[in-house]
PDB file of C-alpha atoms in Angstrom:
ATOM      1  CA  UNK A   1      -4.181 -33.331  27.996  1.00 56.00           C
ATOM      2  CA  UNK A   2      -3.501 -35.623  31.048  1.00 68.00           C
ATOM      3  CA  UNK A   3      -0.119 -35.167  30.906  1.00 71.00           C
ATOM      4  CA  UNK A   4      -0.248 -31.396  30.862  1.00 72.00           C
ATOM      5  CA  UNK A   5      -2.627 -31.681  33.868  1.00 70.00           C
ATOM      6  CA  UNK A   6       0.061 -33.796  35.970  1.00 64.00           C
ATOM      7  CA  UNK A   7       2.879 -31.420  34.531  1.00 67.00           C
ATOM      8  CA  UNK A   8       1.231 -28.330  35.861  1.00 64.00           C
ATOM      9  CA  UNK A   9       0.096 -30.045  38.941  1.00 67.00           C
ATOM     10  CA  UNK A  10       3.688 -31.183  40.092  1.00 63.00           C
ATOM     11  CA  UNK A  11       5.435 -28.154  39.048  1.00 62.00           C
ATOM     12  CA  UNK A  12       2.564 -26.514  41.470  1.00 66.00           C
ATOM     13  CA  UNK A  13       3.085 -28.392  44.607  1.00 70.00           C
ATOM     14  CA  UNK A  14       6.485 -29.101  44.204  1.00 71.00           C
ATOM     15  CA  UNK A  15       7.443 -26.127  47.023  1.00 71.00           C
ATOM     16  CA  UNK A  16       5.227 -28.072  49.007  1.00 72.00           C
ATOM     17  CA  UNK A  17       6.610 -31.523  48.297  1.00 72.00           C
ATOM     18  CA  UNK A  18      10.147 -30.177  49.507  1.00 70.00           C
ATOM     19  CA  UNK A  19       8.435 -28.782  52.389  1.00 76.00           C
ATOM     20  CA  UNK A  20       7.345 -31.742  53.623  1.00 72.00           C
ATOM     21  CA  UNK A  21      10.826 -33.724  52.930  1.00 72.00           C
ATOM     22  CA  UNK A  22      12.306 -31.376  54.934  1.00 73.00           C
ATOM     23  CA  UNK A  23      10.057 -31.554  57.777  1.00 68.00           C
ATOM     24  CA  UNK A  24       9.832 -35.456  57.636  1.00 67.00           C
ATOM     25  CA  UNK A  25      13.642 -35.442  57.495  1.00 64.00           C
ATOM     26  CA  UNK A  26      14.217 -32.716  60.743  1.00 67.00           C
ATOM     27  CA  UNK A  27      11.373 -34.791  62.373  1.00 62.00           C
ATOM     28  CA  UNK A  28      13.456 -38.298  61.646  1.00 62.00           C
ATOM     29  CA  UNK A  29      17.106 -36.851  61.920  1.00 57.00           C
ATOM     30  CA  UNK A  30      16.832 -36.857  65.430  1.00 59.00           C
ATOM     31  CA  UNK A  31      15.298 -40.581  65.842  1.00 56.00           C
ATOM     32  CA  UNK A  32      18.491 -41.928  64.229  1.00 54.00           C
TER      33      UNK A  32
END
């Protein structure tokens, strides 16, 4: 039951999870 909940949960925000690499990584690219 837990596990389904997590399953569901990171297939759900995963869009959102790459959206956020990809701003942390534009927002560090040009530090380095």
């Amino acid at each position: 039951m837990v596990n389904d909940v997590i399953v569901l949960t990171a297939h759900r925000d995963f869009d959102h999870i790459a959206k956020v690499t990809d701003l942390r990584h534009e927002y560090v690219a040009p530090t380095l």
